[in-house]
mmCIF file of C-alpha atoms and ligand atoms in Angstrom:
data_model
loop_
_atom_site.group_PDB
_atom_site.id
_atom_site.type_symbol
_atom_site.label_atom_id
_atom_site.label_comp_id
_atom_site.label_asym_id
_atom_site.label_seq_id
_atom_site.Cartn_x
_atom_site.Cartn_y
_atom_site.Cartn_z
ATOM 1 C CA UNK A 1 11.200 -25.851 4.440
ATOM 2 C CA UNK A 2 12.741 -25.046 1.032
ATOM 3 C CA UNK A 3 15.636 -22.682 1.182
ATOM 4 C CA UNK A 4 17.137 -20.647 -1.674
ATOM 5 C CA UNK A 5 19.731 -23.383 -2.121
ATOM 6 C CA UNK A 6 17.207 -25.986 -3.266
ATOM 7 C CA UNK A 7 14.806 -23.770 -5.173
ATOM 8 C CA UNK A 8 15.194 -24.784 -8.856
ATOM 9 C CA UNK A 9 13.281 -21.670 -9.945
ATOM 10 C CA UNK A 10 13.830 -18.281 -8.321
ATOM 11 C CA UNK A 11 11.391 -15.976 -6.532
ATOM 12 C CA UNK A 12 11.643 -12.363 -7.659
ATOM 13 C CA UNK A 13 10.077 -9.382 -5.980
ATOM 14 C CA UNK A 14 9.140 -6.411 -8.205
ATOM 15 C CA UNK A 15 8.624 -3.487 -5.880
ATOM 16 C CA UNK A 16 8.442 0.301 -6.137
ATOM 17 C CA UNK A 17 6.151 3.252 -5.431
ATOM 18 C CA UNK A 18 2.659 2.941 -6.966
ATOM 19 C CA UNK A 19 2.796 3.904 -10.658
ATOM 20 C CA UNK A 20 6.449 2.913 -11.207
ATOM 21 C CA UNK A 21 5.369 0.008 -13.426
ATOM 22 C CA UNK A 22 5.385 -3.076 -11.171
ATOM 23 C CA UNK A 23 2.274 -4.729 -12.571
ATOM 24 C CA UNK A 24 3.103 -4.061 -16.216
ATOM 25 C CA UNK A 25 6.722 -5.191 -15.771
ATOM 26 C CA UNK A 26 5.698 -8.313 -13.782
ATOM 27 C CA UNK A 27 3.181 -9.335 -16.476
ATOM 28 C CA UNK A 28 5.750 -8.903 -19.295
ATOM 29 C CA UNK A 29 8.316 -10.757 -17.255
ATOM 30 C CA UNK A 30 5.907 -13.669 -16.550
ATOM 31 C CA UNK A 31 5.257 -13.956 -20.281
ATOM 32 C CA UNK A 32 8.999 -13.874 -21.051
ATOM 33 C CA UNK A 33 10.074 -16.386 -18.395
ATOM 34 C CA UNK A 34 7.041 -18.552 -17.794
ATOM 35 C CA UNK A 35 7.334 -17.842 -14.079
ATOM 36 C CA UNK A 36 4.151 -17.459 -12.055
ATOM 37 C CA UNK A 37 2.960 -13.868 -11.540
ATOM 38 C CA UNK A 38 1.587 -13.079 -8.052
ATOM 39 C CA UNK A 39 -0.181 -9.760 -7.739
ATOM 40 C CA UNK A 40 -0.191 -9.366 -3.916
ATOM 41 C CA UNK A 41 -2.916 -6.665 -3.996
ATOM 42 C CA UNK A 42 -5.242 -9.213 -5.600
ATOM 43 C CA UNK A 43 -4.521 -11.776 -2.855
ATOM 44 C CA UNK A 44 -5.061 -9.115 -0.181
ATOM 45 C CA UNK A 45 -8.521 -8.412 -1.635
ATOM 46 C CA UNK A 46 -9.576 -11.974 -2.546
ATOM 47 C CA UNK A 47 -8.365 -13.653 0.671
ATOM 48 C CA UNK A 48 -9.236 -10.635 2.817
ATOM 49 C CA UNK A 49 -5.773 -10.205 4.219
ATOM 50 C CA UNK A 50 -6.698 -6.815 5.628
ATOM 51 C CA UNK A 51 -8.404 -5.165 8.559
ATOM 52 C CA UNK A 52 -10.538 -2.835 6.511
ATOM 53 C CA UNK A 53 -9.764 0.297 4.528
ATOM 54 C CA UNK A 54 -7.844 3.372 5.611
ATOM 55 C CA UNK A 55 -10.407 6.007 4.495
ATOM 56 C CA UNK A 56 -7.947 8.887 4.382
ATOM 57 C CA UNK A 57 -5.548 7.111 2.048
ATOM 58 C CA UNK A 58 -8.000 4.873 0.254
ATOM 59 C CA UNK A 59 -5.771 1.850 0.996
ATOM 60 C CA UNK A 60 -6.158 -1.498 2.793
ATOM 61 C CA UNK A 61 -4.833 -1.862 6.342
ATOM 62 C CA UNK A 62 -2.800 -5.068 5.753
ATOM 63 C CA UNK A 63 -3.012 -8.173 7.871
ATOM 64 C CA UNK A 64 0.628 -9.041 7.143
ATOM 65 C CA UNK A 65 0.705 -12.368 9.030
ATOM 66 C CA UNK A 66 -2.386 -13.671 7.208
ATOM 67 C CA UNK A 67 -0.932 -12.567 3.863
ATOM 68 C CA UNK A 68 2.430 -14.322 4.526
ATOM 69 C CA UNK A 69 0.460 -17.479 5.477
ATOM 70 C CA UNK A 70 -1.570 -17.308 2.271
ATOM 71 C CA UNK A 71 1.583 -16.987 0.142
ATOM 72 C CA UNK A 72 3.847 -19.464 1.957
ATOM 73 C CA UNK A 73 3.085 -22.570 -0.068
ATOM 74 C CA UNK A 74 3.586 -20.887 -3.467
ATOM 75 C CA UNK A 75 6.707 -19.087 -2.338
ATOM 76 C CA UNK A 76 8.272 -22.256 -0.906
ATOM 77 C CA UNK A 77 7.773 -23.960 -4.248
ATOM 78 C CA UNK A 78 9.749 -21.201 -6.055
ATOM 79 C CA UNK A 79 9.248 -19.738 -9.518
ATOM 80 C CA UNK A 80 7.265 -16.649 -8.617
ATOM 81 C CA UNK A 81 7.281 -13.001 -9.626
ATOM 82 C CA UNK A 82 5.755 -11.062 -6.725
ATOM 83 C CA UNK A 83 4.318 -7.624 -7.397
ATOM 84 C CA UNK A 84 3.931 -5.369 -4.330
ATOM 85 C CA UNK A 85 4.756 -1.824 -3.130
ATOM 86 C CA UNK A 86 6.094 -2.888 0.194
ATOM 87 C CA UNK A 87 8.533 -5.634 1.235
ATOM 88 C CA UNK A 88 9.711 -5.429 4.848
ATOM 89 C CA UNK A 89 7.257 -8.003 6.241
ATOM 90 C CA UNK A 90 7.944 -10.777 3.735
ATOM 91 C CA UNK A 91 10.326 -13.469 5.019
ATOM 92 C CA UNK A 92 13.841 -12.783 3.850
ATOM 93 C CA UNK A 93 14.340 -16.393 2.751
ATOM 94 C CA UNK A 94 11.585 -16.086 0.110
ATOM 95 C CA UNK A 95 13.458 -13.954 -2.449
ATOM 96 C CA UNK A 96 16.457 -14.454 -4.683
ATOM 97 C CA UNK A 97 16.189 -11.025 -6.377
ATOM 98 C CA UNK A 98 14.572 -7.771 -5.333
ATOM 99 C CA UNK A 99 13.892 -5.304 -8.158
ATOM 100 C CA UNK A 100 13.069 -1.729 -7.115
ATOM 101 C CA UNK A 101 11.540 0.271 -9.962
ATOM 102 C CA UNK A 102 12.154 4.008 -9.984
ATOM 103 C CA UNK A 103 10.409 6.842 -11.859
ATOM 104 C CA UNK A 104 11.128 10.585 -12.103
ATOM 105 C CA UNK A 105 8.476 12.583 -10.187
ATOM 106 C CA UNK A 106 7.457 14.627 -13.221
ATOM 107 C CA UNK A 107 6.579 11.326 -14.957
ATOM 108 C CA UNK A 108 5.115 9.610 -11.914
ATOM 109 C CA UNK A 109 2.760 12.442 -11.084
ATOM 110 C CA UNK A 110 0.679 12.330 -14.304
ATOM 111 C CA UNK A 111 0.654 8.529 -14.182
ATOM 112 C CA UNK A 112 -1.029 8.637 -10.769
ATOM 113 C CA UNK A 113 -3.287 11.480 -11.936
ATOM 114 C CA UNK A 114 -4.544 9.425 -14.872
ATOM 115 C CA UNK A 115 -5.211 6.625 -12.418
ATOM 116 C CA UNK A 116 -7.698 8.864 -10.645
ATOM 117 C CA UNK A 117 -5.802 9.035 -7.357
ATOM 118 C CA UNK A 118 -6.853 11.837 -4.969
ATOM 119 C CA UNK A 119 -4.523 14.824 -4.810
ATOM 120 C CA UNK A 120 -3.094 14.019 -1.336
ATOM 121 C CA UNK A 121 -2.536 10.423 -2.333
ATOM 122 C CA UNK A 122 -0.621 11.483 -5.448
ATOM 123 C CA UNK A 123 1.500 13.876 -3.396
ATOM 124 C CA UNK A 124 2.209 11.237 -0.763
ATOM 125 C CA UNK A 125 3.384 8.779 -3.371
ATOM 126 C CA UNK A 126 5.512 11.265 -5.301
ATOM 127 C CA UNK A 127 7.083 12.377 -1.994
ATOM 128 C CA UNK A 128 7.812 8.734 -1.098
ATOM 129 C CA UNK A 129 9.445 8.234 -4.513
ATOM 130 C CA UNK A 130 11.617 11.348 -3.985
ATOM 131 C CA UNK A 131 12.633 10.091 -0.531
ATOM 132 C CA UNK A 132 13.435 6.603 -1.905
ATOM 133 C CA UNK A 133 11.220 5.024 0.746
ATOM 134 C CA UNK A 134 10.762 1.680 -1.039
ATOM 135 C CA UNK A 135 14.474 1.434 -1.996
ATOM 136 C CA UNK A 136 15.534 2.102 1.617
ATOM 137 C CA UNK A 137 13.022 -0.447 2.863
ATOM 138 C CA UNK A 138 14.342 -3.052 0.449
ATOM 139 C CA UNK A 139 17.951 -2.351 1.393
ATOM 140 C CA UNK A 140 17.125 -2.636 5.091
ATOM 141 C CA UNK A 141 15.172 -5.858 4.688
ATOM 142 C CA UNK A 142 17.346 -7.874 2.257
ATOM 143 C CA UNK A 143 21.024 -8.461 1.577
ATOM 144 C CA UNK A 144 22.194 -5.481 -0.517
ATOM 145 C CA UNK A 145 23.697 -7.721 -3.159
ATOM 146 C CA UNK A 146 20.269 -9.074 -4.140
ATOM 147 C CA UNK A 147 18.612 -5.600 -4.378
ATOM 148 C CA UNK A 148 18.747 -3.876 -7.759
ATOM 149 C CA UNK A 149 17.356 -0.460 -8.683
ATOM 150 C CA UNK A 150 16.027 -0.028 -12.243
ATOM 151 C CA UNK A 151 14.704 3.148 -13.939
ATOM 152 C CA UNK A 152 11.157 2.809 -15.283
ATOM 153 C CA UNK A 153 10.335 6.101 -17.078
ATOM 154 C CA UNK A 154 9.880 4.893 -20.629
ATOM 155 C CA UNK A 155 8.611 1.872 -22.551
ATOM 156 C CA UNK A 156 12.193 1.339 -23.752
ATOM 157 C CA UNK A 157 13.455 1.229 -20.166
ATOM 158 C CA UNK A 158 10.703 -1.198 -19.265
ATOM 159 C CA UNK A 159 11.626 -3.537 -22.149
ATOM 160 C CA UNK A 160 15.281 -3.350 -21.187
ATOM 161 C CA UNK A 161 14.409 -4.144 -17.558
ATOM 162 C CA UNK A 162 12.367 -7.178 -18.621
ATOM 163 C CA UNK A 163 15.229 -8.388 -20.838
ATOM 164 C CA UNK A 164 17.742 -7.917 -18.058
ATOM 165 C CA UNK A 165 15.705 -9.751 -15.436
ATOM 166 C CA UNK A 166 14.952 -12.516 -17.964
ATOM 167 C CA UNK A 167 18.716 -13.023 -18.466
ATOM 168 C CA UNK A 168 19.164 -13.123 -14.717
ATOM 169 C CA UNK A 169 16.460 -15.894 -14.529
ATOM 170 C CA UNK A 170 18.174 -17.932 -17.235
ATOM 171 C CA UNK A 171 21.440 -17.614 -15.373
ATOM 172 C CA UNK A 172 19.804 -18.677 -12.092
ATOM 173 C CA UNK A 173 18.241 -21.719 -13.802
ATOM 174 C CA UNK A 174 21.583 -22.751 -15.282
ATOM 175 C CA UNK A 175 23.112 -22.608 -11.783
ATOM 176 C CA UNK A 176 20.323 -24.520 -10.003
ATOM 177 C CA UNK A 177 19.722 -27.594 -12.114
HETATM 178 P P1 LIG B 284 2.327 -0.138 -10.570
HETATM 179 O O1 LIG B 284 1.884 -1.590 -10.623
HETATM 180 O O2 LIG B 284 3.747 -0.030 -10.061
HETATM 181 O O3 LIG B 284 1.402 0.761 -9.823
HETATM 182 P P2 LIG B 284 1.623 -0.071 -13.388
HETATM 183 O O4 LIG B 284 2.365 -1.164 -13.992
HETATM 184 O O5 LIG B 284 0.167 -0.288 -13.089
HETATM 185 O O6 LIG B 284 2.390 0.470 -12.053
HETATM 186 O O7 LIG B 284 1.835 1.183 -14.319
HETATM 187 C C1 LIG B 284 1.079 2.393 -14.102
HETATM 188 C C2 LIG B 284 0.861 3.129 -15.436
HETATM 189 O O8 LIG B 284 2.110 3.604 -15.928
HETATM 190 C C3 LIG B 284 0.326 2.147 -16.549
HETATM 191 O O9 LIG B 284 -0.550 2.899 -17.357
HETATM 192 C C4 LIG B 284 1.577 1.771 -17.294
HETATM 193 O O10 LIG B 284 1.301 1.447 -18.621
HETATM 194 C C5 LIG B 284 2.436 3.007 -17.149
HETATM 195 N N1 LIG B 284 3.843 2.668 -17.092
HETATM 196 C C6 LIG B 284 4.460 1.972 -16.122
HETATM 197 N N2 LIG B 284 5.753 1.873 -16.312
HETATM 198 C C7 LIG B 284 6.024 2.541 -17.443
HETATM 199 C C8 LIG B 284 7.213 2.789 -18.214
HETATM 200 N N3 LIG B 284 8.402 2.325 -17.794
HETATM 201 N N4 LIG B 284 7.095 3.530 -19.380
HETATM 202 C C9 LIG B 284 5.918 3.971 -19.731
HETATM 203 N N5 LIG B 284 4.724 3.756 -19.084
HETATM 204 C C10 LIG B 284 4.790 3.048 -17.963
HETATM 205 MN MN1 LIG B 285 0.163 -2.537 -9.621
#
């Protein structure tokens, strides 16, 4: 099995509370770097890596083992940007960098509103962002030195985040030829 040491191209996780900009950032980063963009939510739906829908929260009940099996081959090959709001069930060996996007609640709230989320789902997500749930999960699941927290409130911040991660990728490539 490929380990980080022999991956010529890195695997990067872009995580964060829904609405913090994971998908937009991942897409821009994929264009900038040429890395493969994996939207995990799409795999969950298309490969049915779930046990139905949680009606109350309007979210899939994940089949984590099936999802990991579905992703294993791509992840072992390296060169992926993975976009998902959760990270504790992914194998630790998969990732070289974990990016946690953060957004102020007064900005996050209207983003989720304009997405048509139900009131209690908006409140749950804003609360999770205030409590740093995703950041804590990332820090507990991966070596702290590979976890970085980036603010994602404005388009300027997003562009700066993409540039910063792109530089990190170039540096990784230079060190893994
Ligand atoms: P996620 O994938 O984390 O749920 P999205 O990338 O879908 O978030 O972004 C949600 C919405 O917020 C989109 O309309 C997107 O354009 C906007 N958005 C995300 N990040 C930013 C940002 N840093 N600045 C301005 N708008 C943003
Ligand atoms: Mn998304």
